[in-house]
Coordinates of N, CA and C in Angstrom, one line a residue:
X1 N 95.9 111.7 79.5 CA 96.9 111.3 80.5 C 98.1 112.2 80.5
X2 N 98.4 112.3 79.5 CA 99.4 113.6 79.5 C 99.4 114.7 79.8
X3 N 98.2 115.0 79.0 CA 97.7 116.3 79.4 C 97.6 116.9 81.3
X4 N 96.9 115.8 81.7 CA 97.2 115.7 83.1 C 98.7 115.4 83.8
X5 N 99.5 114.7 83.5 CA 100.9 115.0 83.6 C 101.3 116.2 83.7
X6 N 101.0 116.9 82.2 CA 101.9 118.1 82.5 C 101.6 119.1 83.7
X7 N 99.9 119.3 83.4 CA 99.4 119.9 84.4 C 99.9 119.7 86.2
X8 N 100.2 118.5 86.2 CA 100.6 118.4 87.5 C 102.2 118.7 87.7
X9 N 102.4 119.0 86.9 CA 104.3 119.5 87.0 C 104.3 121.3 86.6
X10 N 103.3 121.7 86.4 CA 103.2 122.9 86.1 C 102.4 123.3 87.5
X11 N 102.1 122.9 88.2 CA 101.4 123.5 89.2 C 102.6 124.1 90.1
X12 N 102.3 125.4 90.9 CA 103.2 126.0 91.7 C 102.2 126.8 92.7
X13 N 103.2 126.8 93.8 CA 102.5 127.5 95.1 C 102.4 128.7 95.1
X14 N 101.2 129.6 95.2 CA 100.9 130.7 95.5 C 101.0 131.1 96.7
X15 N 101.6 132.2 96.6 CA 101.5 132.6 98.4 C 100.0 133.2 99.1
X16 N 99.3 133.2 98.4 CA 97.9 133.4 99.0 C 97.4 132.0 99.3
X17 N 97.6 130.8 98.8 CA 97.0 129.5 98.8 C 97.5 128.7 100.3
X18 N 96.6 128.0 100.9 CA 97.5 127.0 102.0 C 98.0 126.0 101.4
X19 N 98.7 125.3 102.1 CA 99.2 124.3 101.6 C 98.5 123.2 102.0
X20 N 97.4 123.3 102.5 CA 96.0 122.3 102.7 C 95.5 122.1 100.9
X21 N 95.6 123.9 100.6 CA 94.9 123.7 98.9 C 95.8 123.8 98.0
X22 N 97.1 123.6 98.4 CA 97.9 123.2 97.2 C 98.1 121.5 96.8
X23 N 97.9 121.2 98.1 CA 98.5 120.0 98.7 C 96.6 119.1 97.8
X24 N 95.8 119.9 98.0 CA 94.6 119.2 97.3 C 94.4 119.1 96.0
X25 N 94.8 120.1 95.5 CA 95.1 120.5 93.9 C 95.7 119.5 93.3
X26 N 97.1 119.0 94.3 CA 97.7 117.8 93.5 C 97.4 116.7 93.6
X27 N 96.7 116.5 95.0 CA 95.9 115.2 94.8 C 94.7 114.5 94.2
X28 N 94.3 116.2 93.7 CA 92.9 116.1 92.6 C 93.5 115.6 91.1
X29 N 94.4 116.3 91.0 CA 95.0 115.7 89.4 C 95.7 114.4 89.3
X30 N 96.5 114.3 90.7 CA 97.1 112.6 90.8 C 96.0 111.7 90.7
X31 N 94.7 111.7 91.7 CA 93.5 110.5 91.4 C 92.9 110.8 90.0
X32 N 92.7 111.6 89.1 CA 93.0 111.6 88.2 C 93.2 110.6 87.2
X33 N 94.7 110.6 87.3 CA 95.8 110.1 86.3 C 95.3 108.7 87.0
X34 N 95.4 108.3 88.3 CA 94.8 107.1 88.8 C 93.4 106.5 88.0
X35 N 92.5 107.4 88.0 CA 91.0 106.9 87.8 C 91.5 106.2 85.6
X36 N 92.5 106.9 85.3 CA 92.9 106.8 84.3 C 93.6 105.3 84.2
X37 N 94.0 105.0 85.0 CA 95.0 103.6 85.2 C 96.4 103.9 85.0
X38 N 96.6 104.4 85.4 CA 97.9 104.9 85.7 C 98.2 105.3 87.2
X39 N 99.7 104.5 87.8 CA 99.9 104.8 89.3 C 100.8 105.8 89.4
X40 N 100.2 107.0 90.6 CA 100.6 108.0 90.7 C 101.3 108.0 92.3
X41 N 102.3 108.0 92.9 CA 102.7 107.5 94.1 C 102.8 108.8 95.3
X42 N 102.3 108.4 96.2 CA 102.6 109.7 97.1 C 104.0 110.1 96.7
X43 N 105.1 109.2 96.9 CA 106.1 110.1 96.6 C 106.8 110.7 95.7
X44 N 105.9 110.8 94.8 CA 106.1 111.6 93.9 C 105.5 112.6 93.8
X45 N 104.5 113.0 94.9 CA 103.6 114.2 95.4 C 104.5 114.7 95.8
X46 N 104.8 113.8 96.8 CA 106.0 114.7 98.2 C 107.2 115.6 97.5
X47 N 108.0 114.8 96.3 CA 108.7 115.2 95.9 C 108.3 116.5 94.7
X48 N 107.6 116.3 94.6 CA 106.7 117.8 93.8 C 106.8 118.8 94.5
X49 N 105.8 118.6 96.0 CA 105.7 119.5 96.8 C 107.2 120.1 97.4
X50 N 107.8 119.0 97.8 CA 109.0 119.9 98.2 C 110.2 120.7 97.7
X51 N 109.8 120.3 95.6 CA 110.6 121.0 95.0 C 109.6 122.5 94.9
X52 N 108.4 122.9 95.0 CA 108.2 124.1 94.8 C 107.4 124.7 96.1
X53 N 107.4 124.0 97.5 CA 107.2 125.0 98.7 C 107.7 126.4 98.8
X54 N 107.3 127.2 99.5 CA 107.2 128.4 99.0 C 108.6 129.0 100.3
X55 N 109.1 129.8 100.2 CA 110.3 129.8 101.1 C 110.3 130.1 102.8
X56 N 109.2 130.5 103.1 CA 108.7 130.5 104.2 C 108.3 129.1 105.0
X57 N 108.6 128.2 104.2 CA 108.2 126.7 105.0 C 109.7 126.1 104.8
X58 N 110.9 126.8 103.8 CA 112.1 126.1 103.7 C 112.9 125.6 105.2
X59 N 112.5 126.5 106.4 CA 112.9 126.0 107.9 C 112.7 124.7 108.1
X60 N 111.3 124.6 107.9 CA 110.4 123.6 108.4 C 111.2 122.2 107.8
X61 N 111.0 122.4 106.0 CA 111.7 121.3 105.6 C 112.6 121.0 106.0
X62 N 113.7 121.9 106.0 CA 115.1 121.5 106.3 C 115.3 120.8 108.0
X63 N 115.1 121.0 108.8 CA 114.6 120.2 109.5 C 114.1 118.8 109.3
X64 N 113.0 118.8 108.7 CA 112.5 117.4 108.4 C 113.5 116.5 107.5
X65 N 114.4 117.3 106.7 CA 115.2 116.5 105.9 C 116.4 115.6 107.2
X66 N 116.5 116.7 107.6 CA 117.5 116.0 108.9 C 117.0 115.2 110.0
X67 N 115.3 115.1 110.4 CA 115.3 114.2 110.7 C 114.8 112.3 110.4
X68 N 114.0 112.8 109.2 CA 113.5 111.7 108.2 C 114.0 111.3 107.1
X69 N 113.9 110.6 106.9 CA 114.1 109.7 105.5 C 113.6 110.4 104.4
X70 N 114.0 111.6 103.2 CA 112.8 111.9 102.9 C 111.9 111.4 101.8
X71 N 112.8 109.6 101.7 CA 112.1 108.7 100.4 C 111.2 108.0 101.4
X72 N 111.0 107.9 102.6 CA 109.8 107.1 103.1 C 108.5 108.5 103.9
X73 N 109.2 109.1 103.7 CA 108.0 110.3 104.4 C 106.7 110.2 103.7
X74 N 105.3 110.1 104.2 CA 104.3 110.2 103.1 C 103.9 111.7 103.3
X75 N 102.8 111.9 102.7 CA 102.4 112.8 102.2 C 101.7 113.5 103.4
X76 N 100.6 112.9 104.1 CA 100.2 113.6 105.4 C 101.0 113.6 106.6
X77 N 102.2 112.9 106.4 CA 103.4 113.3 107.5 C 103.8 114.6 107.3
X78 N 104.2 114.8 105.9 CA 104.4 116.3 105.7 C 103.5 117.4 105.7
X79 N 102.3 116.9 105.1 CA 101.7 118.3 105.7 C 101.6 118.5 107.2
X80 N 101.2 117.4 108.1 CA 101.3 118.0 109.5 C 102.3 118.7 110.0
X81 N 103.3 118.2 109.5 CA 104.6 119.1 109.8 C 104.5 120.5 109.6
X82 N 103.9 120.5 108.3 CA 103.8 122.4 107.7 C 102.5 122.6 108.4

């Protein structure tokens, strides 16, 4: 379980990678920690994701921060957005 913890905090976005397969990367390690018994919450994906998007989507976010909430945003709101 830890092991996977860390792993999921050590993950960072490549600029070759979409954010379709970054965005799956974390959800492969979150169900995971789930299948483990332990709860892994979208927003703590979201909050992952938006601390290491890559700076070419920083528009996009910032935007969304101004018009959402960004403690109730889930996780496939944001990616459609990006």
């Amino acid at each position: 379980m830890l092991n996977l913890s860390r792993e999921f905090e050590m993950q960072r976005m490549k600029e070759t990678k979409t954010i379709k397969a970054y965005v799956d990367r974390l959800l492969s390690i979150a169900n995971k920690v789930q299948l483990l018994g332990n709860d892994f919450s979208d927003e703590r994906i979201v909050q992952k994701f938006m601390v290491v998007v890559l700076e070419k989507y920083e528009l996009e976010i910032s935007v969304l921060e101004e018009a959402k909430d960004l403690s109730t945003i889930t996780l496939g709101e944001l990616v459609s957005v990006l």
